[in-house]
């Protein structure tokens, strides 16, 4: 049962979180020898018009990139009005089920700068155990509001991406040992990290009446070793994610995160995501950086689809680094975005959406900037 639920979650994430109106059509299934094979995926068009500067991410999907938002004097002479479209979010997945209930899933898309396939999921499941690459256990879609932006809303729960891991699930509880995402800076450049242990996570998901909720925590090692100098610290992160169905047509959902030495798990922190976990001070000591984030949204069913409205922010606290004399003035302190969209399904297996998005950046040195954009998406599921 946990295996079936996980695969269903992956498919729902593909169609529901990414576009959000209609569930994916049933996968194409056939048998090969003693194995049952399901093929699933979608073809998708993303088109965007950046009203101000062009903030579309270079690797595709037309998602907004905080690192491309002009700040300070750069806002004075912006080149405005940029249209673009691509189909690199399109994806293909294969799941094979063997008679002994062993399941293997491999999924990819085309969001790369080299026009090749990008690996998203590659994992095996047997009973309560999972091993391979899939959504980090320190991730939840419970409180996510559906947006067209592939990279989602600032303040979403946890890593909000995939990680190589070994996971054990029993009921609503899951624990994992995962590949570390640790990063350290000296203020001007990244410091090569060294980890001797994996990142450990624990997550619980439950439901009570109209309320669904998820909470999670993790610990990770953040350290470096140059051969002549070394230090390490422990970082941690926690989040709460919830969705409340007010009526059959209205829901309110959101997420809250706190990190200390684990900002890689603070979604949309740093220049665009994966903010630094720590810095090295003048004495060579590793000092962890704290962060926090949140978002709140609502979904309202109307006509053949639904309206979605959401606001989110992510903040990293660089005050200690400034006090220690590090040159971090150009670092992103707060990233904020907000979206309003309408998504609908005109026919089975076809999802359409239109959206307005707003992005804002505040840097440690006080420079600020913002950008607005509109998007259209068409997704054809199989």
mmCIF file of N, CA, C and O in Angstrom, residues 2 13 42 48 54 66 76 84 92 94-95 121 127 184 200 234 311 313 318 326 328 360 364 373 382:
data_model
loop_
_atom_site.group_PDB
_atom_site.id
_atom_site.type_symbol
_atom_site.label_atom_id
_atom_site.label_comp_id
_atom_site.label_asym_id
_atom_site.label_seq_id
_atom_site.Cartn_x
_atom_site.Cartn_y
_atom_site.Cartn_z
ATOM 1 N N UNK A 2 1.914 1.400 0.819
ATOM 2 C CA UNK A 2 2.729 2.608 0.763
ATOM 3 C C UNK A 2 3.332 2.826 -0.615
ATOM 4 O O UNK A 2 3.483 3.949 -1.070
ATOM 5 N N UNK A 13 1.658 15.035 -8.259
ATOM 6 C CA UNK A 13 2.573 16.177 -8.281
ATOM 7 C C UNK A 13 2.793 16.639 -9.708
ATOM 8 O O UNK A 13 2.802 17.827 -10.012
ATOM 9 N N UNK A 42 3.497 13.606 -19.869
ATOM 10 C CA UNK A 42 2.714 14.627 -20.551
ATOM 11 C C UNK A 42 3.593 15.419 -21.505
ATOM 12 O O UNK A 42 4.826 15.430 -21.392
ATOM 13 N N UNK A 48 5.643 32.684 -21.677
ATOM 14 C CA UNK A 48 5.660 33.781 -20.700
ATOM 15 C C UNK A 48 5.928 35.106 -21.387
ATOM 16 O O UNK A 48 6.583 35.166 -22.434
ATOM 17 N N UNK A 54 13.683 40.537 -18.361
ATOM 18 C CA UNK A 54 13.487 39.115 -18.639
ATOM 19 C C UNK A 54 14.043 38.308 -17.471
ATOM 20 O O UNK A 54 15.257 38.257 -17.257
ATOM 21 N N UNK A 66 14.770 34.481 -9.447
ATOM 22 C CA UNK A 66 15.063 35.619 -8.572
ATOM 23 C C UNK A 66 16.423 36.248 -8.874
ATOM 24 O O UNK A 66 16.611 37.449 -8.684
ATOM 25 N N UNK A 76 16.947 51.246 -13.129
ATOM 26 C CA UNK A 76 16.686 52.547 -13.743
ATOM 27 C C UNK A 76 16.520 52.489 -15.252
ATOM 28 O O UNK A 76 15.741 53.246 -15.833
ATOM 29 N N UNK A 84 8.668 34.546 -24.543
ATOM 30 C CA UNK A 84 9.369 33.303 -24.834
ATOM 31 C C UNK A 84 8.478 32.111 -24.576
ATOM 32 O O UNK A 84 7.499 32.204 -23.822
ATOM 33 N N UNK A 92 8.460 12.025 -19.344
ATOM 34 C CA UNK A 92 8.105 10.639 -19.613
ATOM 35 C C UNK A 92 8.580 9.782 -18.460
ATOM 36 O O UNK A 92 9.724 9.928 -17.997
ATOM 37 N N UNK A 94 8.392 5.656 -16.606
ATOM 38 C CA UNK A 94 8.097 4.231 -16.742
ATOM 39 C C UNK A 94 8.140 3.594 -15.363
ATOM 40 O O UNK A 94 9.111 3.776 -14.615
ATOM 41 N N UNK A 95 7.077 2.844 -15.029
ATOM 42 C CA UNK A 95 7.063 2.084 -13.784
ATOM 43 C C UNK A 95 6.848 0.614 -14.111
ATOM 44 O O UNK A 95 5.933 0.262 -14.860
ATOM 45 N N UNK A 121 13.342 11.010 -11.447
ATOM 46 C CA UNK A 121 13.139 9.920 -10.487
ATOM 47 C C UNK A 121 13.797 8.645 -11.008
ATOM 48 O O UNK A 121 13.696 8.331 -12.196
ATOM 49 N N UNK A 127 7.937 -3.358 -0.513
ATOM 50 C CA UNK A 127 7.178 -3.223 0.718
ATOM 51 C C UNK A 127 7.359 -1.818 1.289
ATOM 52 O O UNK A 127 7.040 -0.843 0.636
ATOM 53 N N UNK A 184 28.606 26.067 2.005
ATOM 54 C CA UNK A 184 29.276 27.024 2.883
ATOM 55 C C UNK A 184 29.882 28.132 2.021
ATOM 56 O O UNK A 184 30.322 27.886 0.895
ATOM 57 N N UNK A 200 19.685 13.150 7.825
ATOM 58 C CA UNK A 200 18.634 12.296 8.375
ATOM 59 C C UNK A 200 17.336 13.086 8.488
ATOM 60 O O UNK A 200 17.336 14.220 8.995
ATOM 61 N N UNK A 234 26.413 21.177 13.131
ATOM 62 C CA UNK A 234 25.171 20.494 12.806
ATOM 63 C C UNK A 234 24.108 21.519 12.434
ATOM 64 O O UNK A 234 23.936 22.530 13.123
ATOM 65 N N UNK A 311 0.746 33.847 -1.858
ATOM 66 C CA UNK A 311 1.833 34.780 -1.543
ATOM 67 C C UNK A 311 2.851 34.034 -0.693
ATOM 68 O O UNK A 311 2.473 33.306 0.236
ATOM 69 N N UNK A 313 7.234 34.052 0.902
ATOM 70 C CA UNK A 313 8.527 34.720 1.057
ATOM 71 C C UNK A 313 9.522 33.773 1.720
ATOM 72 O O UNK A 313 9.155 32.820 2.415
ATOM 73 N N UNK A 318 21.566 37.265 7.601
ATOM 74 C CA UNK A 318 22.996 37.447 7.365
ATOM 75 C C UNK A 318 23.647 38.362 8.396
ATOM 76 O O UNK A 318 24.826 38.734 8.251
ATOM 77 N N UNK A 326 32.198 39.808 6.880
ATOM 78 C CA UNK A 326 32.136 39.199 5.562
ATOM 79 C C UNK A 326 31.451 40.126 4.560
ATOM 80 O O UNK A 326 30.521 40.860 4.910
ATOM 81 N N UNK A 328 29.012 40.371 2.302
ATOM 82 C CA UNK A 328 27.799 39.675 1.851
ATOM 83 C C UNK A 328 26.701 40.653 1.446
ATOM 84 O O UNK A 328 25.534 40.281 1.367
ATOM 85 N N UNK A 360 9.924 39.799 -6.109
ATOM 86 C CA UNK A 360 10.610 40.901 -5.434
ATOM 87 C C UNK A 360 11.836 40.376 -4.703
ATOM 88 O O UNK A 360 11.797 39.299 -4.093
ATOM 89 N N UNK A 364 21.036 42.236 1.169
ATOM 90 C CA UNK A 364 21.577 42.602 2.473
ATOM 91 C C UNK A 364 21.980 44.077 2.506
ATOM 92 O O UNK A 364 21.817 44.764 3.523
ATOM 93 N N UNK A 373 5.163 39.427 -14.471
ATOM 94 C CA UNK A 373 5.107 38.607 -15.680
ATOM 95 C C UNK A 373 3.756 37.920 -15.785
ATOM 96 O O UNK A 373 3.035 37.790 -14.799
ATOM 97 N N UNK A 382 -0.910 11.794 -20.413
ATOM 98 C CA UNK A 382 -1.197 10.392 -20.744
ATOM 99 C C UNK A 382 -0.694 9.488 -19.638
ATOM 100 O O UNK A 382 0.059 9.924 -18.766
#
